[in-house]
Amino acid sequence: MFFEAKLRVEKTLDTGEQKEVKEHYIMDAELFAEAEKMMFELYPNQKIDVFSIGRSDIREIINDKEDDKPFFKATVIDVFTDDETGKEKETKYYMLVCAENTVEATLLVNEYLKQGYNLRLDGIKRVKIIDYLPYQPA
C-alpha cells in the first residue's frame, strides 16, 4: 500500500542560509506508523515535522525515480463490461511516472499500457512528490 507524507525540515541552501522547506514523499508501507518511521529515518539527526500522512490513491509506480526528473500522476481508465447488467463501466486508476516533462511521461505511460493492459490514458499532471521510498521489511 502506498502512503504519501508531507514534512517540514530545516535545510542548508547553497548560500549557506538555513531555511525550512516542505517536502512531499510517497512510500510503500503496510501501516501508517511504518510510513512515519521512514520519514524520520530520512533525516536521522534533524528536527522534522511530519504534518500530513495518508493513504495514497496511486495504484502503481511505473518506473524508478531519476535525480533530475519530477514525478507525474497519470489518470488511466479501465473500461469493462459489467457481467450482471451488460453495461459498459469505467474505473479510474492513478499511476506515478518519473519523466522530464509531460510529453515524455505520456509516452512512458502509453508504452506501459501496451503491455496488455486494457486501460487508456485520461490525463497526466506534474505532482510535488520528490521521492519514492520502497518497502523495507523489518
Coordinates of N, CA and C in Angstrom, one line a residue:
M1 N 0.8 -1.2 0.0 CA 0.0 0.0 0.0 C 0.9 1.2 0.0
F2 N 0.5 2.2 -0.8 CA 1.3 3.4 -0.8 C 0.7 4.5 0.1
F3 N 1.6 5.2 0.7 CA 1.3 6.3 1.6 C 2.0 7.6 1.1
E4 N 1.4 8.7 1.2 CA 2.0 10.0 0.9 C 2.2 10.7 2.2
A5 N 3.4 11.4 2.3 CA 3.7 12.1 3.6 C 4.3 13.5 3.2
K6 N 3.9 14.5 3.9 CA 4.5 15.8 3.8 C 5.2 16.2 5.1
L7 N 6.3 16.8 5.0 CA 7.1 17.2 6.1 C 7.8 18.5 6.0
R8 N 8.1 19.1 7.1 CA 8.9 20.3 7.1 C 10.2 19.9 7.7
V9 N 11.3 20.5 7.1 CA 12.6 20.2 7.6 C 13.5 21.4 7.3
E10 N 14.5 21.6 8.2 CA 15.5 22.7 8.0 C 16.5 22.2 7.1
K11 N 16.8 23.0 6.0 CA 17.8 22.6 5.1 C 18.8 23.8 4.9
T12 N 20.0 23.4 4.6 CA 21.0 24.5 4.3 C 21.1 24.7 2.8
L13 N 20.8 25.9 2.4 CA 20.8 26.3 1.0 C 22.2 26.4 0.5
D14 N 22.4 26.5 -0.8 CA 23.7 26.7 -1.4 C 24.4 28.0 -0.9
T15 N 23.6 29.0 -0.5 CA 24.2 30.2 0.0 C 24.6 30.1 1.5
G16 N 24.4 28.9 2.1 CA 24.7 28.7 3.5 C 23.6 29.1 4.5
E17 N 22.5 29.6 3.9 CA 21.4 30.0 4.7 C 20.6 28.8 5.1
Q18 N 20.1 28.8 6.4 CA 19.2 27.8 6.8 C 17.7 28.2 6.5
K19 N 17.0 27.2 5.9 CA 15.6 27.6 5.6 C 14.7 26.3 5.8
E20 N 13.5 26.6 6.3 CA 12.6 25.5 6.5 C 11.9 25.2 5.2
V21 N 11.9 24.0 4.7 CA 11.3 23.6 3.4 C 10.2 22.5 3.7
K22 N 9.3 22.5 2.7 CA 8.3 21.4 2.8 C 8.7 20.4 1.7
E23 N 8.6 19.1 2.1 CA 8.9 18.0 1.1 C 7.7 17.1 1.1
H24 N 7.5 16.4 0.0 CA 6.4 15.5 -0.3 C 7.0 14.2 -0.8
Y25 N 6.7 13.1 -0.1 CA 7.2 11.8 -0.4 C 6.1 10.8 -0.6
I26 N 6.4 9.7 -1.4 CA 5.5 8.6 -1.4 C 6.3 7.4 -1.0
M27 N 5.6 6.5 -0.2 CA 6.4 5.3 0.2 C 5.5 4.1 0.2
D28 N 6.1 3.0 0.2 CA 5.4 1.7 0.2 C 5.6 1.2 1.6
A29 N 4.5 1.1 2.4 CA 4.5 0.6 3.7 C 3.2 -0.1 4.0
E30 N 3.2 -0.9 5.1 CA 1.9 -1.6 5.5 C 1.1 -0.8 6.5
L31 N 1.7 0.0 7.3 CA 1.0 0.8 8.3 C 1.4 2.2 8.3
F32 N 0.5 3.1 8.8 CA 0.8 4.5 9.0 C 2.1 4.7 9.8
A33 N 2.3 3.9 10.8 CA 3.5 4.0 11.7 C 4.7 3.7 10.9
E34 N 4.7 2.7 10.1 CA 5.9 2.4 9.2 C 6.2 3.6 8.3
A35 N 5.2 4.1 7.7 CA 5.4 5.3 6.8 C 6.0 6.4 7.6
E36 N 5.5 6.7 8.7 CA 6.0 7.8 9.5 C 7.5 7.5 10.0
K37 N 7.8 6.3 10.3 CA 9.1 5.9 10.7 C 10.1 6.2 9.6
M38 N 9.7 5.8 8.3 CA 10.5 6.0 7.2 C 10.9 7.5 7.0
M39 N 10.0 8.4 7.3 CA 10.2 9.8 7.2 C 11.3 10.2 8.2
F40 N 11.3 9.8 9.5 CA 12.3 10.1 10.5 C 13.6 9.5 10.1
E41 N 13.6 8.3 9.5 CA 14.9 7.7 9.1 C 15.6 8.4 8.0
L42 N 14.8 9.2 7.2 CA 15.4 10.0 6.1 C 16.3 11.1 6.7
Y43 N 15.9 11.7 7.8 CA 16.6 12.8 8.4 C 16.9 12.4 9.9
P44 N 17.8 11.4 10.1 CA 18.0 10.9 11.5 C 18.5 11.9 12.5
N45 N 19.3 12.9 12.1 CA 19.8 13.9 13.1 C 19.2 15.2 13.0
Q46 N 18.0 15.3 12.4 CA 17.4 16.6 12.2 C 16.0 16.7 12.8
K47 N 15.6 17.8 13.2 CA 14.3 18.0 13.6 C 13.3 18.2 12.4
I48 N 12.4 17.3 12.3 CA 11.4 17.3 11.2 C 10.0 17.3 11.8
D49 N 9.1 17.8 11.0 CA 7.7 17.9 11.4 C 6.9 17.2 10.3
V50 N 6.4 15.9 10.5 CA 5.6 15.2 9.6 C 4.2 15.8 9.8
F51 N 3.7 16.7 9.0 CA 2.4 17.3 9.2 C 1.3 16.7 8.4
S52 N 1.6 15.8 7.5 CA 0.5 15.2 6.8 C 0.9 13.8 6.4
I53 N 0.1 12.8 6.6 CA 0.4 11.4 6.2 C -0.9 10.7 5.9
G54 N -1.0 10.0 4.8 CA -2.2 9.3 4.5 C -2.1 8.4 3.4
R55 N -3.1 7.5 3.2 CA -3.0 6.6 2.1 C -3.1 7.3 0.8
S56 N -2.3 6.8 -0.2 CA -2.3 7.4 -1.5 C -3.3 6.8 -2.4
D57 N -3.8 7.5 -3.4 CA -4.6 6.9 -4.4 C -3.8 6.4 -5.6
I58 N -2.5 6.5 -5.5 CA -1.6 5.9 -6.5 C -1.7 4.4 -6.4
R59 N -2.0 3.7 -7.5 CA -2.0 2.2 -7.5 C -0.7 1.6 -7.9
E60 N 0.1 2.3 -8.8 CA 1.3 1.7 -9.3 C 2.3 2.8 -9.6
I61 N 3.6 2.4 -9.5 CA 4.7 3.3 -9.9 C 5.3 2.7 -11.0
I62 N 5.3 3.4 -12.2 CA 5.7 2.8 -13.4 C 7.3 2.6 -13.5
N63 N 8.0 3.6 -13.1 CA 9.5 3.5 -13.2 C 10.2 4.1 -12.0
D64 N 11.5 3.9 -12.0 CA 12.3 4.4 -10.8 C 12.5 5.9 -10.9
K65 N 12.7 6.5 -9.8 CA 13.0 8.0 -9.7 C 14.4 8.2 -10.2
E66 N 14.5 9.2 -11.1 CA 15.8 9.7 -11.6 C 16.0 11.0 -10.9
D67 N 17.3 11.3 -10.6 CA 17.6 12.5 -9.8 C 17.0 13.8 -10.3
D68 N 17.2 14.1 -11.6 CA 16.8 15.4 -12.1 C 15.3 15.5 -12.6
K69 N 14.6 14.4 -12.6 CA 13.3 14.3 -13.2 C 12.2 14.3 -12.2
P70 N 11.1 15.1 -12.4 CA 10.0 15.1 -11.5 C 9.0 13.9 -11.7
F71 N 8.1 13.8 -10.8 CA 7.1 12.8 -10.9 C 5.8 13.4 -11.6
F72 N 5.1 12.5 -12.3 CA 3.8 12.9 -12.9 C 2.8 11.9 -12.5
K73 N 1.6 12.3 -12.3 CA 0.5 11.5 -11.9 C -0.4 11.3 -13.1
A74 N -0.5 10.0 -13.5 CA -1.3 9.7 -14.7 C -2.6 9.1 -14.2
T75 N -3.7 9.6 -14.9 CA -5.0 9.0 -14.6 C -5.3 8.1 -15.8
V76 N -5.6 6.8 -15.5 CA -5.9 5.9 -16.5 C -7.3 5.3 -16.2
I77 N -8.0 4.9 -17.3 CA -9.4 4.4 -17.1 C -9.4 3.0 -17.7
D78 N -10.0 2.2 -16.9 CA -10.3 0.8 -17.2 C -11.8 0.7 -17.7
V79 N -12.0 0.4 -18.9 CA -13.4 0.3 -19.4 C -13.7 -1.2 -19.5
F80 N -14.7 -1.6 -18.9 CA -15.1 -3.0 -18.8 C -16.6 -3.2 -18.9
T81 N -17.1 -4.4 -19.2 CA -18.5 -4.7 -19.3 C -18.9 -5.4 -18.0
D82 N -19.9 -4.8 -17.3 CA -20.4 -5.4 -16.1 C -21.1 -6.7 -16.4
D83 N -20.7 -7.8 -15.8 CA -21.2 -9.1 -16.0 C -22.7 -9.3 -15.7
E84 N -23.1 -8.6 -14.7 CA -24.6 -8.7 -14.3 C -25.5 -7.9 -15.2
T85 N -25.1 -6.6 -15.5 CA -26.0 -5.7 -16.2 C -25.7 -5.7 -17.7
G86 N -24.5 -6.1 -18.1 CA -24.1 -6.0 -19.5 C -23.7 -4.6 -20.0
K87 N -23.8 -3.6 -19.0 CA -23.4 -2.2 -19.3 C -21.9 -2.0 -19.2
E88 N -21.5 -1.0 -20.0 CA -20.1 -0.7 -20.0 C -19.9 0.3 -18.8
K89 N -18.8 0.0 -18.0 CA -18.4 0.8 -16.9 C -17.0 1.2 -17.0
E90 N -16.7 2.3 -16.2 CA -15.3 2.8 -16.2 C -14.8 2.9 -14.7
T91 N -13.6 2.5 -14.5 CA -12.9 2.7 -13.2 C -11.6 3.5 -13.4
K92 N -11.4 4.5 -12.6 CA -10.2 5.3 -12.7 C -9.1 4.7 -11.8
Y93 N -7.9 4.7 -12.3 CA -6.7 4.4 -11.5 C -5.7 5.5 -11.7
Y94 N -4.8 5.6 -10.7 CA -3.7 6.6 -10.8 C -2.4 5.9 -10.7
M95 N -1.5 6.3 -11.6 CA -0.1 5.8 -11.6 C 0.8 6.9 -11.5
L96 N 2.0 6.6 -11.1 CA 3.1 7.6 -10.9 C 4.2 7.3 -11.9
V97 N 4.7 8.3 -12.6 CA 5.8 8.1 -13.6 C 6.8 9.2 -13.4
C98 N 8.1 8.8 -13.5 CA 9.1 9.8 -13.5 C 9.6 10.2 -14.9
A99 N 9.5 11.4 -15.2 CA 9.8 11.8 -16.6 C 10.3 13.3 -16.6
E100 N 10.9 13.6 -17.7 CA 11.5 15.0 -17.9 C 10.3 16.0 -18.0
N101 N 9.3 15.6 -18.8 CA 8.2 16.6 -19.0 C 6.9 15.8 -19.3
T102 N 5.8 16.5 -19.5 CA 4.5 15.7 -19.8 C 4.5 14.9 -21.0
V103 N 5.3 15.3 -22.0 CA 5.4 14.6 -23.3 C 6.0 13.2 -23.0
E104 N 7.2 13.3 -22.3 CA 7.9 12.0 -22.0 C 7.0 11.1 -21.1
A105 N 6.4 11.7 -20.1 CA 5.5 11.0 -19.2 C 4.4 10.3 -19.9
T106 N 3.8 11.0 -20.9 CA 2.7 10.4 -21.7 C 3.2 9.2 -22.5
L107 N 4.4 9.4 -23.1 CA 5.0 8.3 -23.9 C 5.2 7.1 -23.0
L108 N 5.8 7.3 -21.8 CA 6.1 6.2 -20.9 C 4.9 5.5 -20.5
V109 N 3.8 6.2 -20.1 CA 2.6 5.6 -19.7 C 1.9 4.8 -20.8
N110 N 1.9 5.4 -22.0 CA 1.3 4.7 -23.1 C 2.0 3.4 -23.5
E111 N 3.4 3.5 -23.4 CA 4.2 2.3 -23.7 C 3.9 1.2 -22.6
Y112 N 3.8 1.7 -21.4 CA 3.4 0.7 -20.3 C 2.1 0.1 -20.5
L113 N 1.1 0.9 -20.9 CA -0.2 0.3 -21.1 C -0.3 -0.6 -22.3
K114 N 0.7 -0.6 -23.2 CA 0.7 -1.5 -24.4 C 1.1 -2.9 -24.0
Q115 N 1.5 -3.1 -22.7 CA 1.9 -4.4 -22.2 C 0.7 -5.4 -21.9
G116 N -0.4 -5.1 -22.5 CA -1.5 -6.0 -22.4 C -2.6 -5.5 -21.4
Y117 N -2.4 -4.3 -20.9 CA -3.4 -3.8 -20.0 C -4.6 -3.1 -20.9
N118 N -5.8 -3.4 -20.5 CA -7.0 -2.8 -21.2 C -7.3 -1.5 -20.5
L119 N -6.4 -0.6 -20.5 CA -6.6 0.8 -19.9 C -6.3 1.8 -21.0
R120 N -6.8 3.0 -20.7 CA -6.5 4.1 -21.6 C -6.1 5.3 -20.7
L121 N -5.2 6.1 -21.2 CA -4.7 7.3 -20.5 C -5.8 8.4 -20.6
D122 N -6.2 9.0 -19.5 CA -7.2 10.0 -19.4 C -6.5 11.4 -19.2
G123 N -5.5 11.4 -18.4 CA -4.8 12.7 -18.1 C -3.5 12.5 -17.4
I124 N -2.7 13.6 -17.4 CA -1.4 13.5 -16.7 C -1.0 14.9 -16.2
K125 N -0.5 14.9 -15.0 CA -0.1 16.2 -14.4 C 1.1 16.0 -13.5
R126 N 1.9 17.1 -13.4 CA 3.1 17.1 -12.6 C 2.6 17.2 -11.1
V127 N 3.3 16.4 -10.2 CA 3.0 16.5 -8.8 C 4.2 16.9 -8.0
K128 N 4.0 17.3 -6.8 CA 5.1 17.8 -5.9 C 5.9 16.7 -5.2
I129 N 5.6 15.4 -5.5 CA 6.3 14.3 -4.8 C 7.8 14.4 -5.3
I130 N 8.7 14.4 -4.3 CA 10.1 14.5 -4.7 C 10.9 13.1 -4.7
D131 N 10.3 12.1 -4.0 CA 11.0 10.8 -4.0 C 10.0 9.7 -3.6
Y132 N 10.4 8.5 -4.0 CA 9.7 7.3 -3.7 C 10.6 6.4 -2.7
L133 N 10.0 6.0 -1.6 CA 10.7 5.1 -0.7 C 10.1 3.7 -0.7
P134 N 10.8 2.7 -1.2 CA 10.3 1.4 -1.3 C 10.1 0.7 0.0
Y135 N 9.3 -0.4 0.0 CA 9.1 -1.1 1.3 C 10.3 -1.8 1.8
Q136 N 10.5 -1.7 3.1 CA 11.7 -2.2 3.8 C 11.2 -3.2 4.9
P137 N 11.2 -4.5 4.6 CA 10.7 -5.4 5.7 C 11.6 -5.3 6.9
A138 N 11.0 -5.4 8.1 CA 11.7 -5.3 9.4 C 12.7 -6.4 9.6

